PDB file of C-alpha atoms in Angstrom:
ATOM      1  CA  ASN A   1       0.000   0.000   0.000  1.00 62.00           C
ATOM      2  CA  SER A   2       1.251   3.417  -0.938  1.00 69.00           C
ATOM      3  CA  LYS A   3       2.393   5.614   1.919  1.00 91.00           C
ATOM      4  CA  VAL A   4       2.109   8.701  -0.242  1.00 96.00           C
ATOM      5  CA  ILE A   5      -1.379  10.031   0.300  1.00 97.00           C
ATOM      6  CA  GLN A   6      -3.093  11.992  -2.428  1.00 98.00           C
ATOM      7  CA  THR A   7      -6.469  13.672  -2.095  1.00 97.00           C
ATOM      8  CA  PRO A   8      -8.966  13.761  -3.595  1.00 97.00           C
ATOM      9  CA  ARG A   9      -8.920  10.590  -5.700  1.00 97.00           C
ATOM     10  CA  TYR A  10     -11.286  12.167  -8.218  1.00 97.00           C
ATOM     11  CA  LEU A  11     -11.839  15.820  -9.047  1.00 97.00           C
ATOM     12  CA  VAL A  12     -14.362  17.174 -11.526  1.00 97.00           C
ATOM     13  CA  LYS A  13     -14.208  20.811 -12.584  1.00 97.00           C
ATOM     14  CA  GLY A  14     -15.713  23.028 -15.227  1.00 96.00           C
ATOM     15  CA  GLN A  15     -13.505  24.927 -17.604  1.00 96.00           C
ATOM     16  CA  GLY A  16     -12.132  28.030 -15.975  1.00 95.00           C
ATOM     17  CA  GLN A  17     -12.568  26.694 -12.465  1.00 97.00           C
ATOM     18  CA  LYS A  18      -9.778  26.297  -9.975  1.00 97.00           C
ATOM     19  CA  ALA A  19      -8.610  22.776  -9.236  1.00 97.00           C
ATOM     20  CA  LYS A  20      -6.536  21.935  -6.187  1.00 98.00           C
ATOM     21  CA  MET A  21      -5.098  18.625  -5.142  1.00 98.00           C
ATOM     22  CA  ARG A  22      -2.968  17.633  -2.181  1.00 98.00           C
ATOM     23  CA  CYS A  23      -0.211  15.210  -1.387  1.00 98.00           C
ATOM     24  CA  ILE A  24       1.298  14.002   1.855  1.00 97.00           C
ATOM     25  CA  PRO A  25       4.720  12.528   1.041  1.00 95.00           C
ATOM     26  CA  GLU A  26       6.096   9.507   2.817  1.00 93.00           C
ATOM     27  CA  LYS A  27       7.463  10.449   6.221  1.00 91.00           C
ATOM     28  CA  GLY A  28      11.103  11.465   6.082  1.00 90.00           C
ATOM     29  CA  HIS A  29      11.170  12.009   2.320  1.00 92.00           C
ATOM     30  CA  PRO A  30      12.479  15.488   1.531  1.00 91.00           C
ATOM     31  CA  VAL A  31      11.961  15.304  -2.241  1.00 92.00           C
ATOM     32  CA  VAL A  32       8.517  15.583  -3.837  1.00 94.00           C
ATOM     33  CA  PHE A  33       7.621  15.314  -7.516  1.00 94.00           C
ATOM     34  CA  TRP A  34       4.415  16.083  -9.403  1.00 95.00           C
ATOM     35  CA  TYR A  35       3.731  14.359 -12.705  1.00 95.00           C
ATOM     36  CA  GLN A  36       0.804  14.560 -15.093  1.00 95.00           C
ATOM     37  CA  GLN A  37      -0.141  11.258 -16.738  1.00 96.00           C
ATOM     38  CA  ASN A  38      -2.485  11.449 -19.730  1.00 94.00           C
ATOM     39  CA  LYS A  39      -4.881   8.828 -21.010  1.00 92.00           C
ATOM     40  CA  ASN A  40      -2.117   7.420 -23.217  1.00 91.00           C
ATOM     41  CA  ASN A  41      -0.016   6.731 -20.118  1.00 92.00           C
ATOM     42  CA  GLU A  42       2.465   9.452 -21.014  1.00 92.00           C
ATOM     43  CA  PHE A  43       4.135  11.149 -18.084  1.00 93.00           C
ATOM     44  CA  LYS A  44       4.844  14.855 -18.031  1.00 91.00           C
ATOM     45  CA  PHE A  45       7.061  16.200 -15.279  1.00 90.00           C
ATOM     46  CA  LEU A  46       5.584  19.316 -13.698  1.00 92.00           C
ATOM     47  CA  ILE A  47       7.643  20.334 -10.700  1.00 91.00           C
ATOM     48  CA  ASN A  48       9.725  18.969  -7.891  1.00 90.00           C
ATOM     49  CA  PHE A  49      10.725  20.178  -4.433  1.00 92.00           C
ATOM     50  CA  GLN A  50      13.369  19.473  -1.890  1.00 91.00           C
ATOM     51  CA  ASN A  51      12.529  20.589   1.607  1.00 88.00           C
ATOM     52  CA  GLN A  52       9.947  23.121   0.455  1.00 88.00           C
ATOM     53  CA  GLU A  53      12.258  24.625  -2.181  1.00 92.00           C
ATOM     54  CA  VAL A  54      11.520  24.269  -5.891  1.00 90.00           C
ATOM     55  CA  LEU A  55      14.232  22.288  -7.666  1.00 86.00           C
ATOM     56  CA  GLN A  56      12.889  22.383 -11.184  1.00 83.00           C
ATOM     57  CA  GLN A  57       9.652  23.148 -12.949  1.00 84.00           C
ATOM     58  CA  ILE A  58       8.523  23.227 -16.542  1.00 80.00           C
ATOM     59  CA  ASP A  59       7.366  26.418 -18.195  1.00 74.00           C
ATOM     60  CA  MET A  60       3.723  25.357 -18.173  1.00 64.00           C
ATOM     61  CA  THR A  61       3.552  25.347 -14.423  1.00 59.00           C
ATOM     62  CA  GLU A  62       4.707  28.944 -14.240  1.00 59.00           C
ATOM     63  CA  LYS A  63       1.491  30.192 -15.801  1.00 83.00           C
ATOM     64  CA  ARG A  64      -1.737  28.467 -14.689  1.00 90.00           C
ATOM     65  CA  PHE A  65      -0.173  25.889 -12.419  1.00 92.00           C
ATOM     66  CA  SER A  66       1.197  26.582  -8.985  1.00 92.00           C
ATOM     67  CA  ALA A  67       2.548  24.240  -6.368  1.00 94.00           C
ATOM     68  CA  GLU A  68       3.964  24.392  -2.909  1.00 94.00           C
ATOM     69  CA  CYS A  69       5.305  22.098  -0.217  1.00 95.00           C
ATOM     70  CA  PRO A  70       5.117  24.016   3.064  1.00 93.00           C
ATOM     71  CA  SER A  71       6.685  22.522   6.142  1.00 88.00           C
ATOM     72  CA  ASN A  72       4.265  20.620   8.386  1.00 85.00           C
ATOM     73  CA  SER A  73       1.492  20.806   5.778  1.00 91.00           C
ATOM     74  CA  PRO A  74       0.530  18.750   2.741  1.00 95.00           C
ATOM     75  CA  CYS A  75       2.049  19.617  -0.595  1.00 97.00           C
ATOM     76  CA  SER A  76      -0.420  20.991  -3.103  1.00 97.00           C
ATOM     77  CA  LEU A  77      -0.815  21.473  -6.829  1.00 97.00           C
ATOM     78  CA  GLU A  78      -3.309  24.048  -8.050  1.00 96.00           C
ATOM     79  CA  ILE A  79      -4.556  24.871 -11.511  1.00 95.00           C
ATOM     80  CA  GLN A  80      -5.914  28.405 -11.528  1.00 93.00           C
ATOM     81  CA  SER A  81      -8.149  28.163 -14.566  1.00 92.00           C
ATOM     82  CA  SER A  82      -8.746  24.589 -15.658  1.00 94.00           C
ATOM     83  CA  GLU A  83      -8.816  23.681 -19.314  1.00 94.00           C
ATOM     84  CA  ALA A  84     -10.120  20.523 -20.987  1.00 94.00           C
ATOM     85  CA  GLY A  85      -6.549  19.566 -21.833  1.00 93.00           C
ATOM     86  CA  ASP A  86      -5.696  19.457 -18.134  1.00 95.00           C
ATOM     87  CA  SER A  87      -7.817  16.329 -17.720  1.00 97.00           C
ATOM     88  CA  ALA A  88      -5.357  13.696 -16.568  1.00 97.00           C
ATOM     89  CA  LEU A  89      -4.093  11.693 -13.629  1.00 97.00           C
ATOM     90  CA  TYR A  90      -1.893  13.835 -11.407  1.00 98.00           C
ATOM     91  CA  LEU A  91       0.688  11.782  -9.602  1.00 98.00           C
ATOM     92  CA  CYS A  92       2.665  12.847  -6.581  1.00 97.00           C
ATOM     93  CA  ALA A  93       5.825  10.964  -5.667  1.00 95.00           C
ATOM     94  CA  SER A  94       8.309  11.322  -2.865  1.00 94.00           C
ATOM     95  CA  SER A  95      11.877  10.191  -2.529  1.00 91.00           C
ATOM     96  CA  LEU A  96      14.738  10.098  -0.053  1.00 88.00           C
ATOM     97  CA  ASP A  97      17.063  11.594  -2.605  1.00 78.00           C
ATOM     98  CA  ASN A  98      16.888  13.177  -6.012  1.00 65.00           C
ATOM     99  CA  ASN A  99      18.086  10.171  -7.950  1.00 66.00           C
ATOM    100  CA  GLU A 100      16.591   7.350  -6.000  1.00 78.00           C
ATOM    101  CA  ARG A 101      13.388   5.366  -5.999  1.00 88.00           C
ATOM    102  CA  LEU A 102      10.168   7.283  -6.350  1.00 92.00           C
ATOM    103  CA  PHE A 103       7.248   6.326  -4.140  1.00 94.00           C
ATOM    104  CA  PHE A 104       4.006   7.267  -5.853  1.00 96.00           C
ATOM    105  CA  GLY A 105       0.582   7.965  -4.504  1.00 97.00           C
ATOM    106  CA  HIS A 106      -2.534   6.626  -6.221  1.00 96.00           C
ATOM    107  CA  GLY A 107      -3.020   9.935  -7.984  1.00 97.00           C
ATOM    108  CA  THR A 108      -5.805  12.467  -8.388  1.00 98.00           C
ATOM    109  CA  LYS A 109      -7.843  11.952 -11.523  1.00 97.00           C
ATOM    110  CA  LEU A 110      -8.912  15.356 -12.797  1.00 97.00           C
ATOM    111  CA  SER A 111     -11.747  15.669 -15.280  1.00 97.00           C
ATOM    112  CA  VAL A 112     -12.360  19.098 -16.745  1.00 97.00           C
ATOM    113  CA  LEU A 113     -15.756  19.241 -18.403  1.00 94.00           C
TER     114      LEU A 113
ATOM    115  CA  SER B   1      10.577  13.528 -28.042  1.00 49.00           C
ATOM    116  CA  GLN B   2      10.732  10.691 -25.548  1.00 61.00           C
ATOM    117  CA  LEU B   3      14.002  10.331 -23.660  1.00 72.00           C
ATOM    118  CA  ALA B   4      13.008   6.851 -22.565  1.00 76.00           C
ATOM    119  CA  GLU B   5      10.812   4.510 -24.524  1.00 73.00           C
ATOM    120  CA  GLU B   6       9.597   0.942 -24.247  1.00 73.00           C
ATOM    121  CA  ASN B   7       9.727  -0.964 -27.497  1.00 68.00           C
ATOM    122  CA  SER B   8       6.320  -2.600 -27.387  1.00 70.00           C
ATOM    123  CA  TRP B   9       2.878  -1.150 -26.804  1.00 83.00           C
ATOM    124  CA  ALA B  10       1.342  -4.329 -25.500  1.00 91.00           C
ATOM    125  CA  LEU B  11       2.257  -7.918 -24.780  1.00 93.00           C
ATOM    126  CA  SER B  12       0.270 -10.917 -23.660  1.00 94.00           C
ATOM    127  CA  VAL B  13       1.502 -14.203 -22.275  1.00 95.00           C
ATOM    128  CA  HIS B  14      -0.022 -17.210 -20.609  1.00 97.00           C
ATOM    129  CA  GLU B  15       0.454 -17.682 -16.915  1.00 97.00           C
ATOM    130  CA  GLY B  16       3.730 -19.413 -16.159  1.00 97.00           C
ATOM    131  CA  GLU B  17       5.479 -18.201 -19.286  1.00 97.00           C
ATOM    132  CA  SER B  18       8.364 -15.743 -19.334  1.00 97.00           C
ATOM    133  CA  VAL B  19       8.241 -12.306 -20.917  1.00 96.00           C
ATOM    134  CA  THR B  20      10.694  -9.521 -21.650  1.00 96.00           C
ATOM    135  CA  VAL B  21       9.999  -5.826 -21.970  1.00 96.00           C
ATOM    136  CA  ASN B  22      12.595  -3.675 -23.679  1.00 95.00           C
ATOM    137  CA  CYS B  23      13.437  -0.024 -23.293  1.00 94.00           C
ATOM    138  CA  SER B  24      15.692   2.380 -25.130  1.00 93.00           C
ATOM    139  CA  TYR B  25      16.822   5.792 -23.955  1.00 92.00           C
ATOM    140  CA  LYS B  26      18.558   8.776 -25.451  1.00 88.00           C
ATOM    141  CA  THR B  27      20.622  10.507 -22.802  1.00 82.00           C
ATOM    142  CA  SER B  28      23.558   9.779 -20.579  1.00 85.00           C
ATOM    143  CA  ILE B  29      22.154   8.412 -17.330  1.00 87.00           C
ATOM    144  CA  THR B  30      23.231   7.585 -13.818  1.00 87.00           C
ATOM    145  CA  ALA B  31      20.474   5.021 -13.328  1.00 90.00           C
ATOM    146  CA  LEU B  32      17.447   3.432 -14.958  1.00 93.00           C
ATOM    147  CA  GLN B  33      14.395   2.269 -13.084  1.00 94.00           C
ATOM    148  CA  TRP B  34      11.576  -0.086 -13.948  1.00 96.00           C
ATOM    149  CA  TYR B  35       8.109   0.623 -12.609  1.00 97.00           C
ATOM    150  CA  ARG B  36       4.850  -1.253 -12.747  1.00 97.00           C
ATOM    151  CA  GLN B  37       1.459   0.429 -12.662  1.00 97.00           C
ATOM    152  CA  LYS B  38      -1.682  -1.537 -12.011  1.00 96.00           C
ATOM    153  CA  SER B  39      -5.081  -0.233 -12.926  1.00 93.00           C
ATOM    154  CA  GLY B  40      -6.241   2.548 -10.623  1.00 90.00           C
ATOM    155  CA  LYS B  41      -2.952   2.811  -8.778  1.00 93.00           C
ATOM    156  CA  GLY B  42       0.238   4.800  -8.955  1.00 95.00           C
ATOM    157  CA  PRO B  43       3.446   3.262 -10.326  1.00 96.00           C
ATOM    158  CA  ALA B  44       5.508   1.067  -8.025  1.00 96.00           C
ATOM    159  CA  GLN B  45       9.232   0.647  -8.487  1.00 95.00           C
ATOM    160  CA  LEU B  46      10.473  -2.833  -9.353  1.00 96.00           C
ATOM    161  CA  ILE B  47      14.194  -2.426  -9.947  1.00 96.00           C
ATOM    162  CA  LEU B  48      16.779   0.358 -10.022  1.00 94.00           C
ATOM    163  CA  ILE B  49      19.900  -0.403 -12.034  1.00 94.00           C
ATOM    164  CA  ARG B  50      22.814   2.009 -12.037  1.00 92.00           C
ATOM    165  CA  SER B  51      24.933   2.897 -15.049  1.00 92.00           C
ATOM    166  CA  ASN B  52      27.875   0.860 -13.737  1.00 94.00           C
ATOM    167  CA  GLU B  53      25.735  -2.261 -13.348  1.00 96.00           C
ATOM    168  CA  ARG B  54      24.869  -4.702 -16.109  1.00 96.00           C
ATOM    169  CA  GLU B  55      22.251  -6.821 -14.387  1.00 97.00           C
ATOM    170  CA  LYS B  56      19.994  -6.631 -11.354  1.00 97.00           C
ATOM    171  CA  ARG B  57      17.583  -9.194  -9.983  1.00 97.00           C
ATOM    172  CA  ASN B  58      14.564  -8.979  -7.738  1.00 95.00           C
ATOM    173  CA  GLY B  59      12.840 -12.308  -7.239  1.00 97.00           C
ATOM    174  CA  ARG B  60      11.260 -13.307 -10.576  1.00 97.00           C
ATOM    175  CA  LEU B  61      12.429 -10.070 -12.162  1.00 98.00           C
ATOM    176  CA  ARG B  62      15.700  -9.491 -13.944  1.00 98.00           C
ATOM    177  CA  ALA B  63      16.799  -6.182 -15.428  1.00 98.00           C
ATOM    178  CA  THR B  64      19.736  -5.615 -17.734  1.00 98.00           C
ATOM    179  CA  LEU B  65      21.392  -2.405 -18.806  1.00 97.00           C
ATOM    180  CA  ASP B  66      23.568  -1.821 -21.854  1.00 96.00           C
ATOM    181  CA  THR B  67      24.919   1.706 -21.783  1.00 94.00           C
ATOM    182  CA  SER B  68      26.681   1.310 -25.129  1.00 95.00           C
ATOM    183  CA  SER B  69      23.403   0.689 -26.949  1.00 95.00           C
ATOM    184  CA  GLN B  70      21.411   2.772 -24.453  1.00 94.00           C
ATOM    185  CA  SER B  71      18.966  -0.009 -23.829  1.00 95.00           C
ATOM    186  CA  SER B  72      17.529  -2.006 -20.975  1.00 96.00           C
ATOM    187  CA  SER B  73      15.341  -5.038 -20.583  1.00 97.00           C
ATOM    188  CA  LEU B  74      13.082  -6.339 -17.863  1.00 97.00           C
ATOM    189  CA  SER B  75      12.387 -10.048 -17.823  1.00 98.00           C
ATOM    190  CA  ILE B  76       9.701 -11.703 -15.754  1.00 98.00           C
ATOM    191  CA  THR B  77       9.819 -15.445 -15.268  1.00 97.00           C
ATOM    192  CA  ALA B  78       6.928 -17.697 -14.218  1.00 97.00           C
ATOM    193  CA  THR B  79       4.402 -14.933 -14.838  1.00 97.00           C
ATOM    194  CA  ARG B  80       1.278 -14.706 -12.694  1.00 97.00           C
ATOM    195  CA  CYS B  81      -2.068 -13.038 -13.323  1.00 96.00           C
ATOM    196  CA  GLU B  82      -1.134 -10.354 -10.821  1.00 96.00           C
ATOM    197  CA  ASP B  83       1.765  -9.333 -13.099  1.00 97.00           C
ATOM    198  CA  THR B  84      -0.850  -7.831 -15.434  1.00 97.00           C
ATOM    199  CA  ALA B  85       0.014  -4.131 -15.490  1.00 97.00           C
ATOM    200  CA  VAL B  86       1.689  -1.407 -17.501  1.00 96.00           C
ATOM    201  CA  TYR B  87       5.474  -1.494 -17.253  1.00 97.00           C
ATOM    202  CA  PHE B  88       7.539   1.665 -17.551  1.00 96.00           C
ATOM    203  CA  CYS B  89      11.217   2.358 -17.740  1.00 95.00           C
ATOM    204  CA  ALA B  90      12.379   5.648 -16.296  1.00 93.00           C
ATOM    205  CA  THR B  91      15.723   7.355 -16.606  1.00 91.00           C
ATOM    206  CA  ASP B  92      17.291  10.206 -14.771  1.00 83.00           C
ATOM    207  CA  THR B  93      19.409  12.681 -16.672  1.00 69.00           C
ATOM    208  CA  ASN B  94      23.074  13.050 -16.046  1.00 61.00           C
ATOM    209  CA  THR B  95      22.769  16.800 -16.434  1.00 61.00           C
ATOM    210  CA  GLY B  96      22.307  17.984 -12.893  1.00 56.00           C
ATOM    211  CA  TYR B  97      18.567  18.432 -13.319  1.00 56.00           C
ATOM    212  CA  GLN B  98      16.730  16.287 -10.809  1.00 65.00           C
ATOM    213  CA  ASN B  99      14.051  14.705 -12.922  1.00 78.00           C
ATOM    214  CA  PHE B 100      12.976  11.334 -14.223  1.00 85.00           C
ATOM    215  CA  TYR B 101      11.776  10.623 -17.734  1.00 88.00           C
ATOM    216  CA  PHE B 102       9.249   7.855 -18.173  1.00 91.00           C
ATOM    217  CA  GLY B 103       8.562   5.874 -21.312  1.00 88.00           C
ATOM    218  CA  LYS B 104       5.018   5.425 -22.631  1.00 89.00           C
ATOM    219  CA  GLY B 105       4.780   2.001 -21.069  1.00 93.00           C
ATOM    220  CA  THR B 106       4.186  -1.544 -22.216  1.00 95.00           C
ATOM    221  CA  SER B 107       0.870  -3.068 -21.267  1.00 95.00           C
ATOM    222  CA  LEU B 108       1.338  -6.679 -20.180  1.00 96.00           C
ATOM    223  CA  THR B 109      -1.581  -9.049 -19.898  1.00 96.00           C
ATOM    224  CA  VAL B 110      -1.068 -12.418 -18.269  1.00 97.00           C
ATOM    225  CA  ILE B 111      -3.751 -14.842 -19.387  1.00 96.00           C
ATOM    226  CA  PRO B 112      -4.845 -17.462 -16.839  1.00 94.00           C
TER     227      PRO B 112
END
């Protein structure tokens, strides 16, 4: 069973609405990743953190997407104005180190109608 | 373009048979990982093989890595129905950026 907890499991939003999902990484893991997985199983890296600091993020996330990993609170990924193309499975993963095993949550399946 | 890619979209085998999934990648790496994703769940890591290793085993699983041809394989022996899943290879990048690139996955179906 995954020890990375993602909520909610399913999220349905209308176009233009805000969508927010949360992730509690595995205890003791300082590195957190967010990936978007589309219906064709393709992964797109969005952003990663180490101890609340952003390590890397793609250009897309700098516009409508925002994410944070505050200390003592769940990490979150927020889409300010959802678009149909944002419909996907959003996966959070945590790791002990940047280049080690990723532990994934079950994901949040976002449907933008 | 994909930096890591499995070579088959889908495979099916009968329970008890062996199967191999192949992966090719395009960058210099420090390690390659194999993940399995079952329906409705997040990926789970199976094996991590580093660039200085040629083979790694984990129970019924065996991964190989050939850095000269930039390819890897994952073999599963004595397959079981519960091995039915999508299998992904994932590579890091030896560029200082802390990221992992996943292939599109190979869907494996084990027929009872």
